[in-house]
Amino acid sequence: MSDSLSQQRRGFFITFEGPDGSGKTTQIRRTVEWLRSRDIEPVLLRQPGGTPLGEKIRAILLDSRAQDPVSPLTELALMFADRAQSIHEIIQPALREGRVILCDRYTDSSEAYQGAGRGLGSDRVLAVHRAICDDLQPDLTILLLPDAEKALERAHRRNQRNIQQTGTDENRFEAEGEAFYRRIHAAYAGIAAREPQRVALIGPGTGDDGIDAIAARIREIITGRLEQHLHSV
Ligand code: TYD
């Protein structure tokens, strides 16, 4: 895979998505290990964050003890300011160099969290995406969408652990109510149904159970899509 990959001109942009507690972090790590074992060094980034400016924006957004609450539209604008910077600094240059990019969250997160969770609506989020991100879409999105009940439980446990270990509550999103999470979950399912070509849904009912089985499924999907991509350039 690595030989043919180095011959291509444009890189391959993969995003990982899912609600809090979906096991995304573990699966990204597994994917990185696997790509490295195939001599592919991916470009890694997360949103919000990933650039010096983005990390500052992340700190503002995720500080649950912020004195001044961030309004939903401000939140949306900050998410996209972060995204625009990482497109400019990291994603576009990496695509030009023919690299494989793994991005932890992208515009689908804004559609799910700000669009559905905060009630701003998909149309508004997608309009901002077109304006600010030049409509840059991932080549492939791995969407981890476990059972809503399990995801809620896991997010809650993780937040409790963080609070106990560090005394801080980095993730104010996890302090949101259950209804907020259910809206996010439903929005992700809607995105997968709307864009089956781009979005590979990995969830209950697709036969994927356990970390290893999910990691294997992700490897299979990426291998197939990368091969397709190489034959199309
Ligand atoms: P993070 O700690 O990275 O969570 P996770 O490990 O689940 O990705 O926190 C990122 C939070 O930011 C997460 O709750 C989702 C939220 N978010 C948005 O609300 N909108 C966005 O556009 C993005 C990229 C993230």
Tab-separated table of C-alpha atoms and ligand atoms in Angstrom, residues 18-21 24-25 46-48 58 62 75 79 83 104-107 109-110 113-114 158 170-171 173-174, ligand 1:
chain	number	residue	atom	x	y	z
A	18	GLY	CA	-19.013	9.891	17.070
A	19	PRO	CA	-20.650	11.062	20.253
A	20	ASP	CA	-18.663	11.328	23.471
A	21	GLY	CA	-18.018	7.832	24.800
A	24	LYS	CA	-13.138	7.072	19.037
A	25	THR	CA	-9.825	7.790	20.766
A	46	ARG	CA	-7.947	16.852	16.436
A	47	GLN	CA	-10.686	19.444	16.417
A	48	PRO	CA	-10.993	21.681	18.195
A	58	ARG	CA	-10.053	24.572	22.479
A	62	LEU	CA	-13.863	23.244	26.843
A	75	GLU	CA	-19.447	28.314	19.887
A	79	MET	CA	-15.358	25.757	16.041
A	83	ARG	CA	-11.268	24.400	11.550
A	104	ASP	CA	-10.418	13.480	15.241
A	105	ARG	CA	-13.743	15.282	14.557
A	106	TYR	CA	-14.618	17.705	11.775
A	107	THR	CA	-17.743	19.422	10.433
A	109	SER	CA	-19.334	17.258	14.890
A	110	SER	CA	-20.508	20.832	14.361
A	113	TYR	CA	-23.346	19.250	18.468
A	114	GLN	CA	-24.115	22.823	17.401
A	158	ARG	CA	-14.960	9.146	31.868
A	170	GLU	CA	-12.318	19.759	31.025
A	171	ASN	CA	-15.370	18.719	29.180
A	173	PHE	CA	-20.086	19.184	26.859
A	174	GLU	CA	-20.389	16.098	29.011
B	1	TYD	P1	-12.869	16.062	23.294
B	1	TYD	O1	-12.337	16.037	24.668
B	1	TYD	O2	-11.903	16.086	22.159
B	1	TYD	O3	-13.931	14.914	23.130
B	1	TYD	P2	-13.840	13.571	22.340
B	1	TYD	O4	-12.681	12.818	22.903
B	1	TYD	O5	-15.175	12.936	22.595
B	1	TYD	O6	-13.651	13.954	20.892
B	1	TYD	O7	-13.839	17.298	23.222
B	1	TYD	C1	-14.329	17.775	22.061
B	1	TYD	C2	-15.733	18.239	22.353
B	1	TYD	O8	-16.064	19.271	21.440
B	1	TYD	C3	-16.740	17.121	22.164
B	1	TYD	O9	-17.659	17.105	23.225
B	1	TYD	C4	-17.460	17.522	20.904
B	1	TYD	C5	-17.299	19.004	20.842
B	1	TYD	N1	-17.305	19.560	19.487
B	1	TYD	C6	-18.375	20.357	19.088
B	1	TYD	O10	-19.304	20.588	19.861
B	1	TYD	N2	-18.390	20.882	17.819
B	1	TYD	C7	-17.376	20.668	16.932
B	1	TYD	O11	-17.412	21.168	15.789
B	1	TYD	C8	-16.268	19.864	17.368
B	1	TYD	C9	-15.118	19.606	16.445
B	1	TYD	C10	-16.276	19.336	18.652
